[in-house]
Each structure stands twice: as structure tokens, then as C-alpha cells.
mmCIF file of C-alpha atoms in Angstrom:
data_model
loop_
_atom_site.group_PDB
_atom_site.id
_atom_site.type_symbol
_atom_site.label_atom_id
_atom_site.label_comp_id
_atom_site.label_asym_id
_atom_site.label_seq_id
_atom_site.Cartn_x
_atom_site.Cartn_y
_atom_site.Cartn_z
ATOM 1 C CA MET A 1 111.727 -37.988 -69.172
ATOM 2 C CA ASN A 2 108.854 -40.087 -67.884
ATOM 3 C CA SER A 3 106.708 -41.998 -70.302
ATOM 4 C CA THR A 4 103.482 -40.151 -69.479
ATOM 5 C CA THR A 5 104.604 -36.745 -70.764
ATOM 6 C CA SER A 6 102.578 -35.693 -73.774
ATOM 7 C CA LYS A 7 105.467 -33.840 -75.421
ATOM 8 C CA SER A 8 108.621 -35.894 -75.276
ATOM 9 C CA LYS A 9 112.030 -34.617 -76.255
ATOM 10 C CA GLU A 10 113.022 -35.207 -79.842
ATOM 11 C CA PHE A 11 116.666 -34.182 -79.405
ATOM 12 C CA GLU A 12 118.995 -34.307 -76.407
ATOM 13 C CA GLN A 13 122.417 -32.745 -75.900
ATOM 14 C CA HIS A 14 125.244 -34.883 -77.259
ATOM 15 C CA TYR A 15 128.236 -32.520 -77.095
ATOM 16 C CA SER A 16 129.106 -29.035 -75.906
ATOM 17 C CA GLY A 17 132.372 -27.156 -76.494
ATOM 18 C CA THR A 18 133.532 -23.579 -76.870
ATOM 19 C CA LEU A 19 135.384 -21.378 -79.315
ATOM 20 C CA SER A 20 136.861 -18.090 -78.127
ATOM 21 C CA ASP A 21 134.321 -15.824 -79.870
ATOM 22 C CA TYR A 22 130.979 -15.598 -81.715
ATOM 23 C CA VAL A 23 130.438 -18.705 -83.897
ATOM 24 C CA THR A 24 130.027 -17.266 -87.399
ATOM 25 C CA ALA A 25 129.382 -20.412 -89.471
ATOM 26 C CA ILE A 26 129.054 -24.191 -89.155
ATOM 27 C CA ALA A 27 128.659 -26.965 -91.736
ATOM 28 C CA TRP A 28 128.579 -30.751 -91.796
ATOM 29 C CA SER A 29 130.637 -32.671 -94.317
ATOM 30 C CA PRO A 30 128.331 -34.355 -96.893
ATOM 31 C CA GLN A 31 129.080 -37.778 -95.371
ATOM 32 C CA GLY A 32 128.216 -36.418 -91.924
ATOM 33 C CA LYS A 33 131.405 -37.512 -90.149
ATOM 34 C CA THR A 34 132.760 -34.028 -89.517
ATOM 35 C CA LEU A 35 131.360 -30.694 -88.398
ATOM 36 C CA ALA A 36 133.376 -27.586 -89.262
ATOM 37 C CA ALA A 37 132.968 -24.313 -87.337
ATOM 38 C CA THR A 38 134.459 -20.824 -87.591
ATOM 39 C CA SER A 39 134.526 -17.843 -85.241
ATOM 40 C CA ALA A 40 134.716 -14.063 -85.223
ATOM 41 C CA ALA A 41 138.228 -14.487 -83.744
ATOM 42 C CA GLY A 42 139.379 -16.300 -86.901
ATOM 43 C CA GLU A 43 139.319 -19.863 -85.588
ATOM 44 C CA VAL A 44 138.609 -22.842 -87.841
ATOM 45 C CA VAL A 45 137.869 -26.130 -86.055
ATOM 46 C CA LEU A 46 136.684 -29.616 -86.954
ATOM 47 C CA TRP A 47 134.449 -31.648 -84.630
ATOM 48 C CA ASN A 48 134.555 -35.381 -85.120
ATOM 49 C CA ASP A 49 132.778 -37.691 -82.691
ATOM 50 C CA GLY A 50 133.327 -35.410 -79.712
ATOM 51 C CA GLU A 51 136.915 -34.434 -80.558
ATOM 52 C CA LEU A 52 137.811 -30.901 -81.644
ATOM 53 C CA THR A 53 140.713 -30.417 -84.077
ATOM 54 C CA SER A 54 142.002 -26.914 -84.734
ATOM 55 C CA LEU A 55 142.860 -26.084 -88.355
ATOM 56 C CA GLN A 56 143.522 -22.431 -87.565
ATOM 57 C CA THR A 57 143.813 -20.542 -84.271
ATOM 58 C CA GLY A 58 142.307 -17.098 -83.819
ATOM 59 C CA ASN A 59 144.144 -14.121 -85.304
ATOM 60 C CA GLY A 60 141.520 -11.490 -84.480
ATOM 61 C CA LYS A 61 140.215 -11.394 -88.069
ATOM 62 C CA SER A 62 136.751 -12.865 -88.456
ATOM 63 C CA ILE A 63 136.125 -15.951 -90.608
ATOM 64 C CA ASP A 64 132.585 -15.516 -91.933
ATOM 65 C CA CYS A 65 131.782 -18.369 -94.291
ATOM 66 C CA LEU A 66 132.700 -21.993 -94.822
ATOM 67 C CA ALA A 67 131.630 -24.887 -97.037
ATOM 68 C CA PHE A 68 132.572 -28.479 -97.774
ATOM 69 C CA SER A 69 132.849 -29.640 -101.382
ATOM 70 C CA PRO A 70 130.109 -32.172 -102.312
ATOM 71 C CA ASP A 71 132.561 -35.091 -102.162
ATOM 72 C CA GLY A 72 133.678 -33.958 -98.708
ATOM 73 C CA LYS A 73 137.360 -33.771 -99.688
ATOM 74 C CA PHE A 74 137.748 -30.001 -99.530
ATOM 75 C CA LEU A 75 136.833 -27.413 -96.908
ATOM 76 C CA ALA A 76 136.891 -23.734 -97.881
ATOM 77 C CA VAL A 77 136.664 -20.716 -95.580
ATOM 78 C CA GLY A 78 136.659 -16.970 -96.217
ATOM 79 C CA GLY A 79 136.702 -13.865 -94.082
ATOM 80 C CA GLN A 80 137.735 -10.386 -93.105
ATOM 81 C CA ASP A 81 141.381 -10.660 -94.228
ATOM 82 C CA GLY A 82 140.290 -11.397 -97.817
ATOM 83 C CA GLN A 83 141.881 -14.835 -97.802
ATOM 84 C CA VAL A 84 140.081 -17.905 -99.077
ATOM 85 C CA LYS A 85 141.726 -20.968 -97.552
ATOM 86 C CA ILE A 86 141.131 -24.494 -98.775
ATOM 87 C CA TRP A 87 141.982 -27.626 -96.802
ATOM 88 C CA ARG A 88 142.058 -31.168 -98.107
ATOM 89 C CA ASP A 89 141.312 -33.267 -95.032
ATOM 90 C CA THR A 90 143.486 -31.374 -92.513
ATOM 91 C CA GLU A 91 146.135 -30.161 -94.957
ATOM 92 C CA LEU A 92 146.017 -26.534 -96.122
ATOM 93 C CA ILE A 93 146.412 -26.816 -99.914
ATOM 94 C CA ALA A 94 145.646 -23.282 -101.124
ATOM 95 C CA THR A 95 145.413 -19.707 -99.882
ATOM 96 C CA LEU A 96 143.848 -17.222 -102.297
ATOM 97 C CA GLU A 97 144.822 -13.653 -101.400
ATOM 98 C CA ASN A 98 142.135 -11.060 -102.081
ATOM 99 C CA ALA A 99 142.849 -8.242 -99.608
ATOM 100 C CA PRO A 100 141.421 -5.679 -99.081
ATOM 101 C CA ALA A 101 138.183 -7.407 -100.178
ATOM 102 C CA TRP A 102 136.209 -9.089 -97.396
ATOM 103 C CA VAL A 103 135.106 -12.596 -98.422
ATOM 104 C CA ASP A 104 131.823 -13.314 -96.672
ATOM 105 C CA LYS A 105 130.050 -15.613 -99.156
ATOM 106 C CA LEU A 106 131.222 -18.835 -100.776
ATOM 107 C CA ALA A 107 129.640 -21.964 -102.260
ATOM 108 C CA TRP A 108 130.823 -25.152 -103.985
ATOM 109 C CA ASN A 109 129.336 -26.426 -107.221
ATOM 110 C CA TYR A 110 127.357 -29.634 -106.551
ATOM 111 C CA THR A 111 128.777 -31.487 -109.549
ATOM 112 C CA SER A 112 132.418 -30.336 -109.761
ATOM 113 C CA ASN A 113 135.121 -29.040 -107.442
ATOM 114 C CA GLN A 114 134.478 -25.421 -108.382
ATOM 115 C CA LEU A 115 134.260 -22.872 -105.582
ATOM 116 C CA ALA A 116 132.490 -19.534 -106.062
ATOM 117 C CA PHE A 117 133.305 -16.719 -103.611
ATOM 118 C CA SER A 118 132.448 -13.032 -103.254
ATOM 119 C CA LEU A 119 134.915 -10.180 -103.794
ATOM 120 C CA GLY A 120 133.011 -6.943 -103.340
ATOM 121 C CA ARG A 121 130.971 -6.484 -106.546
ATOM 122 C CA TYR A 122 132.544 -9.564 -108.142
ATOM 123 C CA VAL A 123 132.390 -13.319 -107.767
ATOM 124 C CA GLN A 124 135.339 -15.519 -108.671
ATOM 125 C CA VAL A 125 135.106 -19.213 -109.426
ATOM 126 C CA TRP A 126 138.163 -21.305 -108.493
ATOM 127 C CA ASP A 127 138.738 -24.895 -109.548
ATOM 128 C CA ALA A 128 140.208 -27.155 -106.850
ATOM 129 C CA ASP A 129 141.385 -29.735 -109.399
ATOM 130 C CA THR A 130 143.385 -27.330 -111.597
ATOM 131 C CA ARG A 131 144.029 -24.835 -108.722
ATOM 132 C CA GLU A 132 143.102 -21.963 -111.053
ATOM 133 C CA ILE A 133 140.533 -19.178 -111.233
ATOM 134 C CA VAL A 134 138.018 -20.195 -113.915
ATOM 135 C CA VAL A 135 136.123 -16.898 -114.261
ATOM 136 C CA THR A 136 135.505 -13.515 -112.633
ATOM 137 C CA LEU A 137 131.838 -12.437 -112.767
ATOM 138 C CA ASN A 138 130.818 -8.790 -112.409
ATOM 139 C CA PHE A 139 127.627 -8.350 -110.378
ATOM 140 C CA ASP A 140 127.934 -4.633 -111.034
ATOM 141 C CA ASN A 141 125.019 -3.202 -109.032
ATOM 142 C CA SER A 142 126.385 -3.653 -105.508
ATOM 143 C CA SER A 143 128.413 -5.877 -103.236
ATOM 144 C CA VAL A 144 127.447 -9.514 -103.581
ATOM 145 C CA LEU A 145 125.049 -10.575 -100.794
ATOM 146 C CA GLY A 146 124.271 -14.132 -101.859
ATOM 147 C CA ILE A 147 125.769 -16.990 -103.927
ATOM 148 C CA ASP A 148 124.054 -20.299 -104.684
ATOM 149 C CA TRP A 149 124.582 -23.044 -107.285
ATOM 150 C CA ARG A 150 121.652 -24.984 -108.647
ATOM 151 C CA ILE A 151 121.692 -28.676 -107.700
ATOM 152 C CA ASP A 152 122.656 -29.766 -111.245
ATOM 153 C CA GLY A 153 125.692 -27.437 -111.232
ATOM 154 C CA GLN A 154 124.479 -25.764 -114.434
ATOM 155 C CA TYR A 155 123.560 -22.370 -112.991
ATOM 156 C CA LEU A 156 125.175 -19.988 -110.489
ATOM 157 C CA ALA A 157 122.912 -17.346 -108.927
ATOM 158 C CA ILE A 158 124.341 -14.165 -107.404
ATOM 159 C CA SER A 159 122.230 -11.630 -105.508
ATOM 160 C CA GLY A 160 122.418 -8.085 -104.156
ATOM 161 C CA TYR A 161 121.030 -4.653 -105.021
ATOM 162 C CA LYS A 162 118.388 -4.741 -107.782
ATOM 163 C CA GLY A 163 117.883 -8.497 -107.634
ATOM 164 C CA VAL A 164 119.522 -11.725 -108.783
ATOM 165 C CA LYS A 165 121.702 -12.568 -111.793
ATOM 166 C CA ILE A 166 121.972 -16.179 -112.943
ATOM 167 C CA TRP A 167 124.947 -17.375 -115.000
ATOM 168 C CA HIS A 168 125.129 -20.570 -117.057
ATOM 169 C CA SER A 169 128.204 -22.440 -115.852
ATOM 170 C CA GLN A 170 128.818 -24.081 -119.254
ATOM 171 C CA ASN A 171 128.983 -20.660 -120.913
ATOM 172 C CA TRP A 172 130.222 -17.936 -118.565
ATOM 173 C CA ASP A 173 130.430 -15.380 -121.389
ATOM 174 C CA GLU A 174 126.712 -15.563 -122.064
ATOM 175 C CA GLU A 175 124.658 -12.667 -120.638
ATOM 176 C CA PRO A 176 123.262 -13.716 -117.247
ATOM 177 C CA TYR A 177 119.525 -14.101 -116.716
ATOM 178 C CA SER A 178 118.301 -11.223 -114.527
ATOM 179 C CA LEU A 179 115.577 -11.428 -111.892
ATOM 180 C CA ASP A 180 115.135 -7.661 -111.607
ATOM 181 C CA MET A 181 113.894 -5.864 -108.508
ATOM 182 C CA THR A 182 113.725 -2.300 -107.241
ATOM 183 C CA THR A 183 115.043 -3.463 -103.862
ATOM 184 C CA VAL A 184 117.979 -5.442 -102.403
ATOM 185 C CA SER A 185 118.033 -9.242 -102.367
ATOM 186 C CA LEU A 186 119.403 -10.034 -98.880
ATOM 187 C CA ALA A 187 118.923 -13.810 -98.844
ATOM 188 C CA MET A 188 118.672 -16.113 -101.848
ATOM 189 C CA ALA A 189 118.430 -19.871 -102.399
ATOM 190 C CA TRP A 190 117.613 -22.475 -105.017
ATOM 191 C CA SER A 191 115.162 -25.149 -103.930
ATOM 192 C CA PRO A 192 116.828 -28.575 -103.505
ATOM 193 C CA ASP A 193 115.022 -29.881 -106.610
ATOM 194 C CA GLY A 194 116.303 -26.938 -108.690
ATOM 195 C CA LYS A 195 112.796 -25.893 -109.774
ATOM 196 C CA PHE A 196 112.523 -22.659 -107.793
ATOM 197 C CA LEU A 197 114.733 -19.747 -106.810
ATOM 198 C CA ALA A 198 113.687 -17.641 -103.809
ATOM 199 C CA SER A 199 114.880 -14.181 -102.811
ATOM 200 C CA GLY A 200 114.265 -12.525 -99.439
ATOM 201 C CA ASN A 201 114.294 -8.767 -99.849
ATOM 202 C CA MET A 202 115.020 -5.495 -98.074
ATOM 203 C CA ASP A 203 111.533 -4.142 -98.916
ATOM 204 C CA ARG A 204 109.922 -6.854 -96.733
ATOM 205 C CA SER A 205 108.974 -9.058 -99.686
ATOM 206 C CA VAL A 206 109.853 -12.557 -100.875
ATOM 207 C CA THR A 207 110.207 -13.277 -104.600
ATOM 208 C CA VAL A 208 109.919 -16.832 -105.942
ATOM 209 C CA LEU A 209 110.930 -17.619 -109.514
ATOM 210 C CA GLU A 210 109.882 -20.896 -111.072
ATOM 211 C CA TRP A 211 112.647 -21.794 -113.535
ATOM 212 C CA ASN A 212 111.445 -21.461 -117.151
ATOM 213 C CA ASN A 213 108.472 -19.352 -116.034
ATOM 214 C CA PRO A 214 109.041 -15.613 -116.675
ATOM 215 C CA ASP A 215 106.542 -14.342 -114.081
ATOM 216 C CA PRO A 216 107.848 -14.591 -110.509
ATOM 217 C CA TRP A 217 105.554 -14.593 -107.489
ATOM 218 C CA VAL A 218 106.016 -11.741 -104.996
ATOM 219 C CA MET A 219 104.817 -12.219 -101.412
ATOM 220 C CA ARG A 220 104.484 -9.294 -98.994
ATOM 221 C CA GLY A 221 103.381 -8.484 -95.458
ATOM 222 C CA PHE A 222 106.453 -9.083 -93.297
ATOM 223 C CA PRO A 223 107.367 -7.055 -90.174
ATOM 224 C CA GLY A 224 110.864 -6.288 -91.473
ATOM 225 C CA LYS A 225 113.483 -7.176 -94.068
ATOM 226 C CA ILE A 226 113.859 -10.862 -94.894
ATOM 227 C CA ARG A 227 117.063 -12.161 -93.313
ATOM 228 C CA GLN A 228 116.876 -15.941 -93.844
ATOM 229 C CA LEU A 229 115.384 -18.428 -96.277
ATOM 230 C CA ALA A 230 115.199 -22.227 -96.136
ATOM 231 C CA TRP A 231 113.704 -24.754 -98.548
ATOM 232 C CA SER A 232 112.553 -28.240 -97.576
ATOM 233 C CA GLU A 233 113.953 -31.266 -99.377
ATOM 234 C CA ALA A 234 110.618 -32.980 -98.793
ATOM 235 C CA THR A 235 107.789 -32.026 -101.140
ATOM 236 C CA THR A 236 104.045 -31.621 -100.667
ATOM 237 C CA LYS A 237 101.349 -33.614 -102.522
ATOM 238 C CA LEU A 238 101.748 -31.097 -105.352
ATOM 239 C CA GLY A 239 105.406 -32.077 -105.674
ATOM 240 C CA ALA A 240 106.640 -28.664 -104.508
ATOM 241 C CA PRO A 241 108.980 -27.990 -101.585
ATOM 242 C CA ILE A 242 108.012 -25.702 -98.683
ATOM 243 C CA LEU A 243 109.761 -22.353 -98.238
ATOM 244 C CA ALA A 244 110.439 -20.830 -94.813
ATOM 245 C CA SER A 245 111.416 -17.167 -94.460
ATOM 246 C CA SER A 246 112.367 -15.245 -91.344
ATOM 247 C CA SER A 247 112.063 -11.562 -90.546
ATOM 248 C CA VAL A 248 113.041 -10.128 -87.145
ATOM 249 C CA GLU A 249 111.552 -12.668 -84.651
ATOM 250 C CA GLY A 250 108.879 -14.131 -86.957
ATOM 251 C CA ILE A 251 108.802 -16.973 -89.470
ATOM 252 C CA VAL A 252 106.482 -17.277 -92.443
ATOM 253 C CA VAL A 253 106.131 -20.665 -94.120
ATOM 254 C CA TRP A 254 104.984 -20.734 -97.745
ATOM 255 C CA GLU A 255 103.240 -23.667 -99.381
ATOM 256 C CA LYS A 256 102.504 -23.701 -103.115
ATOM 257 C CA LEU A 257 98.838 -23.861 -104.097
ATOM 258 C CA GLU A 258 97.491 -25.943 -106.970
ATOM 259 C CA ASP A 259 96.262 -22.857 -108.803
ATOM 260 C CA ASP A 260 99.349 -21.032 -110.112
ATOM 261 C CA SER A 261 97.478 -17.728 -110.218
ATOM 262 C CA LEU A 262 96.940 -17.947 -106.433
ATOM 263 C CA GLY A 263 100.634 -18.656 -105.888
ATOM 264 C CA TRP A 264 101.718 -19.580 -102.389
ATOM 265 C CA GLU A 265 99.787 -19.736 -99.127
ATOM 266 C CA ALA A 266 101.352 -18.309 -95.970
ATOM 267 C CA ARG A 267 101.289 -19.431 -92.375
ATOM 268 C CA VAL A 268 102.965 -17.478 -89.597
ATOM 269 C CA LEU A 269 105.018 -19.173 -86.859
ATOM 270 C CA THR A 270 105.508 -17.130 -83.705
ATOM 271 C CA ASN A 271 107.424 -18.081 -80.587
ATOM 272 C CA HIS A 272 110.786 -16.288 -80.665
ATOM 273 C CA VAL A 273 111.274 -12.976 -78.841
ATOM 274 C CA GLY A 274 114.692 -12.220 -80.364
ATOM 275 C CA VAL A 275 115.982 -11.840 -83.911
ATOM 276 C CA ILE A 276 116.150 -15.179 -85.718
ATOM 277 C CA ASN A 277 119.702 -15.817 -86.942
ATOM 278 C CA ALA A 278 119.234 -19.146 -88.750
ATOM 279 C CA ILE A 279 116.510 -21.457 -90.063
ATOM 280 C CA ALA A 280 116.836 -24.878 -91.707
ATOM 281 C CA PHE A 281 114.687 -27.888 -92.548
ATOM 282 C CA ALA A 282 115.828 -31.341 -91.472
ATOM 283 C CA PRO A 283 116.807 -33.495 -94.486
ATOM 284 C CA LYS A 284 113.882 -35.153 -96.341
ATOM 285 C CA SER A 285 111.463 -33.739 -93.766
ATOM 286 C CA PHE A 286 109.197 -30.800 -92.901
ATOM 287 C CA LEU A 287 110.767 -30.500 -89.421
ATOM 288 C CA LEU A 288 112.012 -26.910 -89.241
ATOM 289 C CA ALA A 289 114.654 -25.602 -86.806
ATOM 290 C CA SER A 290 115.086 -21.921 -85.945
ATOM 291 C CA ALA A 291 117.896 -20.397 -83.867
ATOM 292 C CA ALA A 292 117.619 -16.909 -82.410
ATOM 293 C CA ALA A 293 119.298 -14.219 -80.361
ATOM 294 C CA ASP A 294 116.838 -15.002 -77.533
ATOM 295 C CA GLY A 295 118.833 -18.174 -76.720
ATOM 296 C CA TRP A 296 116.128 -20.499 -78.015
ATOM 297 C CA LEU A 297 116.446 -23.113 -80.708
ATOM 298 C CA CYS A 298 112.888 -24.062 -81.703
ATOM 299 C CA LEU A 299 111.863 -27.230 -83.502
ATOM 300 C CA TRP A 300 108.649 -26.828 -85.499
ATOM 301 C CA ASN A 301 106.834 -30.083 -86.225
ATOM 302 C CA LYS A 302 105.733 -30.162 -89.902
ATOM 303 C CA ALA A 303 106.712 -26.461 -89.996
ATOM 304 C CA LYS A 304 103.512 -25.719 -88.072
ATOM 305 C CA GLU A 305 103.867 -25.848 -84.288
ATOM 306 C CA VAL A 306 106.693 -25.848 -81.760
ATOM 307 C CA SER A 307 107.452 -29.397 -80.653
ATOM 308 C CA GLN A 308 110.615 -28.654 -78.639
ATOM 309 C CA ILE A 309 112.498 -25.599 -77.381
ATOM 310 C CA ILE A 310 116.213 -26.226 -76.912
ATOM 311 C CA THR A 311 118.501 -24.015 -74.820
ATOM 312 C CA GLY A 312 122.163 -24.407 -73.945
ATOM 313 C CA VAL A 313 123.942 -21.137 -74.722
ATOM 314 C CA SER A 314 124.595 -18.252 -72.348
ATOM 315 C CA GLY A 315 123.647 -15.553 -74.873
ATOM 316 C CA GLY A 316 121.897 -16.147 -78.150
ATOM 317 C CA PHE A 317 122.233 -18.709 -80.923
ATOM 318 C CA SER A 318 124.102 -17.481 -84.001
ATOM 319 C CA THR A 319 123.802 -20.373 -86.476
ATOM 320 C CA LEU A 320 122.620 -23.969 -86.933
ATOM 321 C CA ALA A 321 123.119 -26.955 -89.255
ATOM 322 C CA TRP A 322 121.430 -30.321 -89.682
ATOM 323 C CA HIS A 323 123.427 -33.529 -90.071
ATOM 324 C CA PRO A 324 122.932 -34.902 -93.639
ATOM 325 C CA GLN A 325 120.947 -37.833 -92.232
ATOM 326 C CA GLY A 326 119.028 -35.631 -89.791
ATOM 327 C CA LYS A 327 120.134 -37.597 -86.709
ATOM 328 C CA LEU A 328 122.230 -34.750 -85.274
ATOM 329 C CA LEU A 329 121.597 -31.021 -85.044
ATOM 330 C CA ALA A 330 124.443 -28.568 -84.411
ATOM 331 C CA ALA A 331 124.324 -24.910 -83.428
ATOM 332 C CA GLY A 332 126.727 -22.103 -82.644
ATOM 333 C CA GLY A 333 126.399 -19.453 -79.954
ATOM 334 C CA GLU A 334 127.074 -15.728 -79.752
ATOM 335 C CA GLN A 335 129.477 -16.452 -76.846
ATOM 336 C CA GLY A 336 131.408 -19.115 -78.785
ATOM 337 C CA GLU A 337 129.449 -22.203 -77.786
ATOM 338 C CA LEU A 338 129.396 -25.157 -80.169
ATOM 339 C CA VAL A 339 126.606 -27.588 -79.275
ATOM 340 C CA VAL A 340 125.462 -30.830 -80.905
ATOM 341 C CA TRP A 341 122.197 -32.615 -80.089
ATOM 342 C CA SER A 342 121.271 -36.135 -81.129
ATOM 343 C CA LYS A 343 117.876 -37.520 -82.037
ATOM 344 C CA VAL A 344 116.345 -39.479 -79.180
ATOM 345 C CA LEU A 345 115.893 -43.099 -80.173
ATOM 346 C CA ARG A 346 112.580 -44.378 -78.862
ATOM 347 C CA GLY A 347 112.402 -47.677 -77.028
ATOM 348 C CA GLN A 348 109.827 -50.148 -78.303
ATOM 349 C CA GLY A 349 106.757 -50.685 -76.131
ATOM 350 C CA PHE A 350 107.724 -48.289 -73.327
ATOM 351 C CA GLY A 351 104.918 -45.759 -72.904
ATOM 352 C CA ARG A 352 104.135 -43.301 -75.658
ATOM 353 C CA SER A 353 106.771 -42.370 -78.169
#
């Protein structure tokens, strides 16, 4: 790209490969050496410096969720056949059989090797060190639609119909805290600092709970149900992270105001013409990435304006994930593409950076 262009590329393609079907989930290991990806055909692969290693070939049963443990030692996947499989490095160490339940949500505790996964209206927590189920939690109201641990490992939030229930991980028998709603919580996430819990809802609203504050904020005015949420690790001058939410082809970014009674201020980001399938902030930054069924991956500078549109899949994008240091960005495609882009390193003194 010549040095006189006003908008220079931030990321350029580093790798492109293909799985045999729709890429359902991708995740980087916490150390950033390995990218794991799963497909609707049941494949589980590891990408490491351009090399793909297959942990599991396709069996026609979709794998829908995957996660690395915080120390990077364990990789867990779950899917249509009800099995939760756990690898240590490349060795399969456990297969938890849960058929006929479909396991489509799982998450590791940040402070211990405990894995929470969905089983219909229940969530089970399995300990990788003892290889035993620690607890079975009854969500009760519906199938579980979201699972997220708080950063300190103390609380596990589970969402679905009628809101979010939050269990204390040091005392599973205690009644969970309930964030009650008249609608369905479709997407749910703790902020990286553990201060806020956000829920994206079927009734086109977003609920934000500040921990230890009984009155949640409710934000409305979306074109459709809220499918995705993403918090920034970086914080504003107020010390609060930014929340991005996506609905159909639009994104709304929420920034907390100084006056608590005014809550959060919205700004709308529009560029996509297809349903947005994934959004995520780059680590320690306000750079937001969005991947959509229109085949565009948009980078939004400071979560305000499009700074780069990335293509590279034949259909749409299905998912995306930032490298833990932010130097690589990976995405999956609806036709099985697995693409990695790397941050462009600017030369010193050559034109404008």
C-alpha cells in the first residue's frame, strides 16, 4: 500500500485454511501460541504458526463450543452428541457422556481448572484436577443460553428465560442471586474487571447490573433481539469499560456516564448489511471487530468509525477471536474458512503511519 493513502491497512492476511463445514467456534490459548477451531461437521483442529493439527475428524455431529483453561493446559469442546471432550495438549484425557442433551455452552473458571457446561436446563461443573463433577445447578426456567464466570472465579452466572442466576462458587448450596426479567436473556457477559454483568435480551433490550447495586440499568431501542455482547478490557476516564451490543446488522456501543441516574450513553455503528455473528474488542483497547454474514469483518477505531473492512471468505463470517496480545485476529467462515490476519508493523520514517 503506498505511503500517501490516508487510510492504511491495520491488519493483513497471515494464514488461510479450510475446514469441511461451517466454523462454529474459535479460541486462542491464553498464551497465544495456539488457535483452536471447531466445525458443524464435528472437526476439532489446532492451528499453530501456520500448521493445522487435527484432534478430531468430522463425524457429522456439530461441535458448538470450545474453551481453553486459563493456564492453557486443557481444551474443552461440546456439541450435538452431548459429549464434552477435554484434551491436555493433544491427548484426549476425558469424555463426559451427556446424550441426549446437546452441549452448546461451556466456560472455564479463571482461577481453577473447573469447567461449567450446559445440559438442557442444568449446568454441571467438572473439575479437571480431580476428574469429577463438582455440582449440578438447576436453572429451572428454560434451557441454559449463557454461562460466564466472573474474573475472580467467585461467581458463575447462568442465563436464559426470565433472566440471569448467579451462584457463589464457594457455596453452591446457597440460593443464587437472581437478575429477574420478563424476557429471555440471549447473550450474557461479565465485564473483564468483574464490576458489571450485561444481558442482551429477546425483547430488544440490554440490562446492565453493577455488582452490589440492586438497581440494574435497562437500555432499549434496538431493531431486533440482542445476539452478541462484548466488553472492552480498556476503561474510560470514569474507570468503566465500554459495552458493545449487536442486533441484526447494527451495533450499539454503550459508554457509562458520570451521573449514575443517566446511566449509559449510546452510539450506533452502521456499516454491515448482513446479520452480525460475532463482536469482540481487541485486548486492552477500544478497537472493536465485528464479523457478519455479509462477508465483511469490520474494524472500528475507538469503537466509533470503520477503519478497515476485511474480506476473505466466500460466504459470510461466522465467528472471530483476538489473539491475547492483540497482534493477530482470527475468524471463521460459513463455508469452513479459517483465516488469521496479523497487525501491520509500521516502518519508521516512511510516509504516514
